[in-house]
One Martini backbone bead per residue (centre of mass of N, CA, C, O) as a GRO file, in nm:
protein
  263
    1MET     BB    1   3.525   3.935  -5.737
    2LEU     BB    2   3.238   3.866  -5.791
    3ARG     BB    3   3.273   3.567  -5.663
    4TYR     BB    4   3.363   3.642  -5.399
    5THR     BB    5   3.114   3.813  -5.296
    6ARG     BB    6   2.921   3.568  -5.319
    7TRP     BB    7   3.083   3.392  -5.127
    8LEU     BB    8   3.040   3.601  -4.885
    9LEU     BB    9   2.740   3.604  -4.861
   10LEU     BB   10   2.704   3.322  -4.827
   11MET     BB   11   2.854   3.296  -4.527
   12LEU     BB   12   2.700   3.515  -4.386
   13ALA     BB   13   2.413   3.391  -4.410
   14LEU     BB   14   2.533   3.077  -4.299
   15GLY     BB   15   2.594   3.244  -4.013
   16ALA     BB   16   2.333   3.345  -3.939
   17LEU     BB   17   2.183   3.056  -3.921
   18THR     BB   18   2.358   2.964  -3.708
   19VAL     BB   19   2.257   3.191  -3.482
   20MET     BB   20   1.940   3.126  -3.514
   21THR     BB   21   1.872   2.825  -3.458
   22PRO     BB   22   1.857   2.825  -3.120
   23LEU     BB   23   1.640   3.031  -3.117
   24SER     BB   24   1.426   2.869  -3.284
   25ALA     BB   25   1.422   2.611  -3.107
   26GLN     BB   26   1.297   2.767  -2.845
   27ILE     BB   27   1.046   2.732  -3.027
   28THR     BB   28   0.699   2.658  -2.990
   29SER     BB   29   0.543   2.431  -3.141
   30THR     BB   30   0.248   2.419  -3.365
   31ALA     BB   31  -0.040   2.282  -3.450
   32LYS     BB   32  -0.220   2.248  -3.718
   33PRO     BB   33  -0.539   2.265  -3.719
   34ALA     BB   34  -0.582   1.990  -3.916
   35GLN     BB   35  -0.411   1.794  -3.675
   36ILE     BB   36  -0.634   1.841  -3.469
   37PRO     BB   37  -0.786   1.649  -3.254
   38ARG     BB   38  -1.141   1.626  -3.301
   39SER     BB   39  -1.449   1.678  -3.171
   40ALA     BB   40  -1.788   1.710  -3.279
   41ASP     BB   41  -1.754   2.032  -3.166
   42GLY     BB   42  -1.436   2.107  -3.258
   43LYS     BB   43  -1.268   2.037  -3.038
   44PRO     BB   44  -0.996   1.952  -2.876
   45ASP     BB   45  -0.892   1.633  -2.842
   46PHE     BB   46  -0.752   1.459  -2.533
   47SER     BB   47  -0.793   1.160  -2.581
   48GLY     BB   48  -0.590   0.937  -2.407
   49THR     BB   49  -0.253   0.817  -2.402
   50TYR     BB   50   0.007   0.890  -2.154
   51GLN     BB   51   0.292   1.059  -2.059
   52TRP     BB   52   0.424   1.219  -1.820
   53PRO     BB   53   0.531   1.510  -1.749
   54THR     BB   54   0.785   1.677  -1.904
   55TYR     BB   55   1.062   1.814  -1.956
   56LEU     BB   56   1.258   2.050  -2.086
   57PRO     BB   57   1.554   2.166  -2.235
   58GLY     BB   58   1.707   2.278  -1.962
   59ALA     BB   59   1.592   2.168  -1.730
   60THR     BB   60   1.553   2.072  -1.396
   61ARG     BB   61   1.638   1.776  -1.239
   62GLY     BB   62   1.607   1.522  -1.059
   63ARG     BB   63   1.627   1.208  -0.881
   64SER     BB   64   1.356   1.152  -0.944
   65ASN     BB   65   1.139   1.048  -1.177
   66ALA     BB   66   1.001   1.269  -1.137
   67THR     BB   67   0.889   1.580  -1.177
   68ILE     BB   68   1.007   1.905  -1.165
   69PHE     BB   69   1.091   2.205  -1.073
   70ASP     BB   70   1.223   2.508  -1.180
   71SER     BB   71   1.370   2.741  -0.990
   72LYS     BB   72   1.395   2.984  -1.217
   73ASN     BB   73   1.100   3.028  -1.206
   74PHE     BB   74   1.082   3.162  -0.957
   75ALA     BB   75   0.951   3.362  -0.752
   76PRO     BB   76   0.977   3.543  -0.509
   77LEU     BB   77   0.986   3.579  -0.171
   78LYS     BB   78   0.774   3.639   0.065
   79PRO     BB   79   0.753   3.768   0.342
   80GLY     BB   80   0.683   3.462   0.516
   81GLY     BB   81   0.738   3.236   0.276
   82GLU     BB   82   0.957   3.016   0.402
   83PRO     BB   83   0.771   2.760   0.446
   84PHE     BB   84   0.812   2.637   0.147
   85PHE     BB   85   1.069   2.552   0.324
   86GLU     BB   86   1.024   2.208   0.475
   87PRO     BB   87   1.199   2.013   0.643
   88ARG     BB   88   1.274   1.726   0.721
   89THR     BB   89   1.227   1.531   1.018
   90GLY     BB   90   1.174   1.190   0.990
   91ASP     BB   91   0.903   1.153   0.954
   92PRO     BB   92   0.726   0.944   0.741
   93ARG     BB   93   0.455   1.080   0.747
   94HIS     BB   94   0.595   1.379   0.652
   95ASP     BB   95   0.812   1.299   0.422
   96GLU     BB   96   0.618   1.027   0.308
   97PRO     BB   97   0.280   0.994   0.289
   98ARG     BB   98   0.281   0.773   0.034
   99ASP     BB   99   0.358   0.537   0.243
  100PHE     BB  100   0.036   0.602   0.355
  101CYS     BB  101  -0.150   0.639   0.142
  102MET     BB  102  -0.137   0.950   0.070
  103PRO     BB  103  -0.192   1.187  -0.132
  104ALA     BB  104  -0.018   1.362  -0.344
  105GLY     BB  105  -0.143   1.585  -0.497
  106PHE     BB  106  -0.167   1.917  -0.654
  107PRO     BB  107   0.080   1.861  -0.872
  108GLY     BB  108   0.244   1.600  -0.796
  109GLY     BB  109   0.099   1.395  -0.931
  110MET     BB  110   0.114   1.499  -1.238
  111LEU     BB  111   0.432   1.433  -1.232
  112SER     BB  112   0.414   1.139  -1.178
  113ALA     BB  113   0.573   0.840  -1.318
  114ASN     BB  114   0.299   0.788  -1.487
  115ALA     BB  115   0.044   0.700  -1.656
  116MET     BB  116  -0.206   0.848  -1.858
  117GLN     BB  117  -0.572   0.919  -1.899
  118PHE     BB  118  -0.794   1.055  -2.132
  119PHE     BB  119  -1.144   1.193  -2.087
  120GLN     BB  120  -1.390   1.320  -2.360
  121THR     BB  121  -1.623   1.549  -2.357
  122LYS     BB  122  -1.830   1.835  -2.376
  123ASN     BB  123  -1.828   1.873  -2.019
  124HIS     BB  124  -1.557   1.710  -1.995
  125LEU     BB  125  -1.256   1.614  -1.798
  126VAL     BB  126  -1.065   1.306  -1.757
  127MET     BB  127  -0.819   1.235  -1.500
  128VAL     BB  128  -0.603   0.948  -1.528
  129HIS     BB  129  -0.373   0.820  -1.295
  130GLU     BB  130  -0.166   0.570  -1.203
  131PHE     BB  131  -0.116   0.712  -0.971
  132GLN     BB  132  -0.343   0.646  -0.737
  133ARG     BB  133  -0.571   0.700  -0.929
  134MET     BB  134  -0.568   0.946  -0.996
  135SER     BB  135  -0.871   1.171  -1.046
  136ARG     BB  136  -1.001   1.409  -1.264
  137VAL     BB  137  -1.326   1.631  -1.285
  138ILE     BB  138  -1.353   1.864  -1.555
  139PRO     BB  139  -1.520   2.118  -1.627
  140LEU     BB  140  -1.694   2.256  -1.970
  141ASP     BB  141  -1.973   2.433  -1.889
  142GLY     BB  142  -1.936   2.703  -1.746
  143ARG     BB  143  -1.884   2.663  -1.451
  144ALA     BB  144  -1.841   2.724  -1.138
  145HIS     BB  145  -1.692   2.717  -0.825
  146ARG     BB  146  -1.739   2.593  -0.590
  147THR     BB  147  -1.870   2.601  -0.243
  148GLY     BB  148  -1.823   2.508   0.099
  149LEU     BB  149  -1.555   2.360   0.080
  150GLU     BB  150  -1.311   2.185   0.153
  151PRO     BB  151  -1.012   2.141   0.144
  152MET     BB  152  -0.793   1.995  -0.096
  153PHE     BB  153  -0.564   1.801  -0.253
  154TYR     BB  154  -0.723   1.864  -0.580
  155GLY     BB  155  -0.927   2.041  -0.587
  156ASP     BB  156  -1.118   2.304  -0.797
  157PRO     BB  157  -1.176   2.264  -1.093
  158VAL     BB  158  -1.192   2.455  -1.426
  159GLY     BB  159  -1.298   2.470  -1.763
  160ARG     BB  160  -1.175   2.642  -2.057
  161TRP     BB  161  -1.178   2.806  -2.362
  162ASP     BB  162  -0.894   2.927  -2.573
  163GLY     BB  163  -0.967   2.813  -2.840
  164ASP     BB  164  -0.704   2.566  -2.861
  165THR     BB  165  -0.716   2.594  -2.558
  166LEU     BB  166  -0.707   2.423  -2.229
  167VAL     BB  167  -0.830   2.600  -1.932
  168ILE     BB  168  -0.726   2.504  -1.587
  169GLU     BB  169  -0.869   2.633  -1.278
  170THR     BB  170  -0.759   2.577  -0.960
  171ARG     BB  171  -0.886   2.545  -0.605
  172ASN     BB  172  -0.890   2.475  -0.286
  173PHE     BB  173  -0.637   2.382  -0.076
  174LYS     BB  174  -0.438   2.221   0.071
  175ARG     BB  175  -0.158   2.171   0.238
  176TRP     BB  176   0.132   2.078   0.039
  177ALA     BB  177   0.302   1.926  -0.168
  178LEU     BB  178   0.468   2.020  -0.478
  179ASP     BB  179   0.719   1.819  -0.505
  180ASP     BB  180   1.026   1.603  -0.535
  181TYR     BB  181   1.278   1.797  -0.424
  182TYR     BB  182   1.360   1.612  -0.152
  183TYR     BB  183   1.539   1.393  -0.313
  184THR     BB  184   1.773   1.596  -0.370
  185ASN     BB  185   1.674   1.808  -0.135
  186PRO     BB  186   1.601   1.801   0.196
  187LYS     BB  187   1.586   2.100   0.267
  188GLU     BB  188   1.353   2.129   0.022
  189TYR     BB  189   1.039   2.114   0.112
  190ARG     BB  190   0.802   2.162  -0.116
  191MET     BB  191   0.528   2.387   0.003
  192HIS     BB  192   0.222   2.476  -0.042
  193SER     BB  193  -0.042   2.637   0.027
  194ASP     BB  194  -0.396   2.732   0.069
  195ALA     BB  195  -0.357   2.976  -0.159
  196LEU     BB  196  -0.353   2.800  -0.423
  197ARG     BB  197  -0.313   2.858  -0.748
  198THR     BB  198  -0.390   2.679  -1.095
  199ILE     BB  199  -0.282   2.697  -1.421
  200GLU     BB  200  -0.370   2.532  -1.723
  201ARG     BB  201  -0.230   2.435  -2.041
  202LEU     BB  202  -0.367   2.282  -2.340
  203ARG     BB  203  -0.202   2.198  -2.634
  204TRP     BB  204  -0.104   2.113  -2.954
  205LYS     BB  205   0.216   2.079  -3.092
  206SER     BB  206   0.159   1.803  -3.215
  207PRO     BB  207   0.046   1.489  -3.321
  208ALA     BB  208   0.180   1.362  -3.034
  209ALA     BB  209   0.180   1.652  -2.858
  210ILE     BB  210   0.186   1.848  -2.559
  211ALA     BB  211   0.145   2.157  -2.408
  212TYR     BB  212   0.218   2.192  -2.080
  213THR     BB  213   0.112   2.465  -1.863
  214LEU     BB  214   0.221   2.587  -1.569
  215THR     BB  215   0.070   2.789  -1.297
  216ILE     BB  216   0.179   2.946  -1.009
  217ASP     BB  217  -0.033   3.058  -0.745
  218ASP     BB  218   0.110   3.183  -0.415
  219PRO     BB  219   0.043   3.460  -0.216
  220LYS     BB  220   0.207   3.332   0.045
  221ILE     BB  221   0.479   3.290  -0.082
  222PHE     BB  222   0.485   3.474  -0.325
  223THR     BB  223   0.488   3.758  -0.548
  224ALA     BB  224   0.409   3.584  -0.794
  225PRO     BB  225   0.374   3.428  -1.064
  226TRP     BB  226   0.438   3.117  -1.203
  227THR     BB  227   0.594   2.947  -1.506
  228GLN     BB  228   0.579   2.607  -1.666
  229GLU     BB  229   0.689   2.388  -1.935
  230PHE     BB  230   0.586   2.086  -2.077
  231GLU     BB  231   0.567   1.732  -2.221
  232VAL     BB  232   0.307   1.561  -2.381
  233LEU     BB  233   0.308   1.200  -2.455
  234ALA     BB  234   0.174   1.007  -2.690
  235LYS     BB  235   0.048   0.650  -2.617
  236PRO     BB  236  -0.097   0.451  -2.817
  237GLU     BB  237   0.052   0.189  -2.745
  238TRP     BB  238  -0.066   0.170  -2.425
  239ASP     BB  239  -0.389   0.085  -2.491
  240LYS     BB  240  -0.375  -0.213  -2.469
  241ASP     BB  241  -0.326  -0.203  -2.135
  242GLY     BB  242  -0.324   0.043  -1.996
  243LEU     BB  243  -0.384   0.063  -1.704
  244PHE     BB  244  -0.234  -0.022  -1.368
  245GLU     BB  245  -0.299  -0.118  -1.085
  246TYR     BB  246  -0.334   0.074  -0.788
  247VAL     BB  247  -0.231  -0.029  -0.462
  248CYS     BB  248  -0.292   0.085  -0.129
  249GLU     BB  249  -0.239   0.011   0.234
  250GLU     BB  250  -0.305   0.171   0.506
  251ASN     BB  251  -0.097  -0.070   0.685
  252ASN     BB  252   0.166   0.001   0.616
  253ARG     BB  253   0.524  -0.101   0.710
  254CYS     BB  254   0.698   0.021   0.452
  255PRO     BB  255   0.852   0.292   0.463
  256GLY     BB  256   1.076   0.327   0.186
  257GLY     BB  257   1.103  -0.002   0.173
  258LYS     BB  258   1.142  -0.059   0.518
  259CYS     BB  259   1.079  -0.371   0.641
  260SER     BB  260   0.878  -0.499   0.890
  261THR     BB  261   0.784  -0.729   1.155
  262GLU     BB  262   0.650  -0.554   1.308
  263LYS     BB  263   0.308  -0.458   1.478
   0.00000   0.00000   0.00000
């Protein structure tokens, strides 16, 4: 009887572990402080070569190589926020302006499927994306956002430290495409407004991966801010070749890869 009781208790304990494992697997791991690469001033050092931000397990994927936002994370649209979905018009300069060398903008450019390099100093983090050679210079010295500037494709970023997490707030955007979801559903060309504000949070989750959390705050479109987490994998083996040159010609006559001999 005693042996049976011990066996029963063991089975119950194993069953509890089986139930708990999927839940615990959803918890994002965090690198131990001693494992975090650090700069001379003791701050986490994000310098290195990386893969573009990729989705976490369970998130919706798009049809293009680039990462998209999972609509399950969206806050409800505000009354009047319907222009978030702007159908493709058939005009290639509208439907895929990158074919004409227009900037991908942020956050769309950050989610494009190309390598990235980060260069960190005491006062700046520079993010260089292979796609369109997108470069973002992010001050880390406590300065405020600039004023009197025209709205920009990539906005005006300012960084600050929250413990071992780097927080980057960006504002002053042009109205532009949010992500590449229109390759999945042409009727949902997702556009952010000129009121967009983004907050990025970067922290080491393991010695080889950064947890990259992106919050979208667009008060003209959504009733509240919403957030999605991605993963940025370190690729030190890519350091040897670095980023490849990306050249786009303004007189491109091949929108969407469909070339014409007409001039």
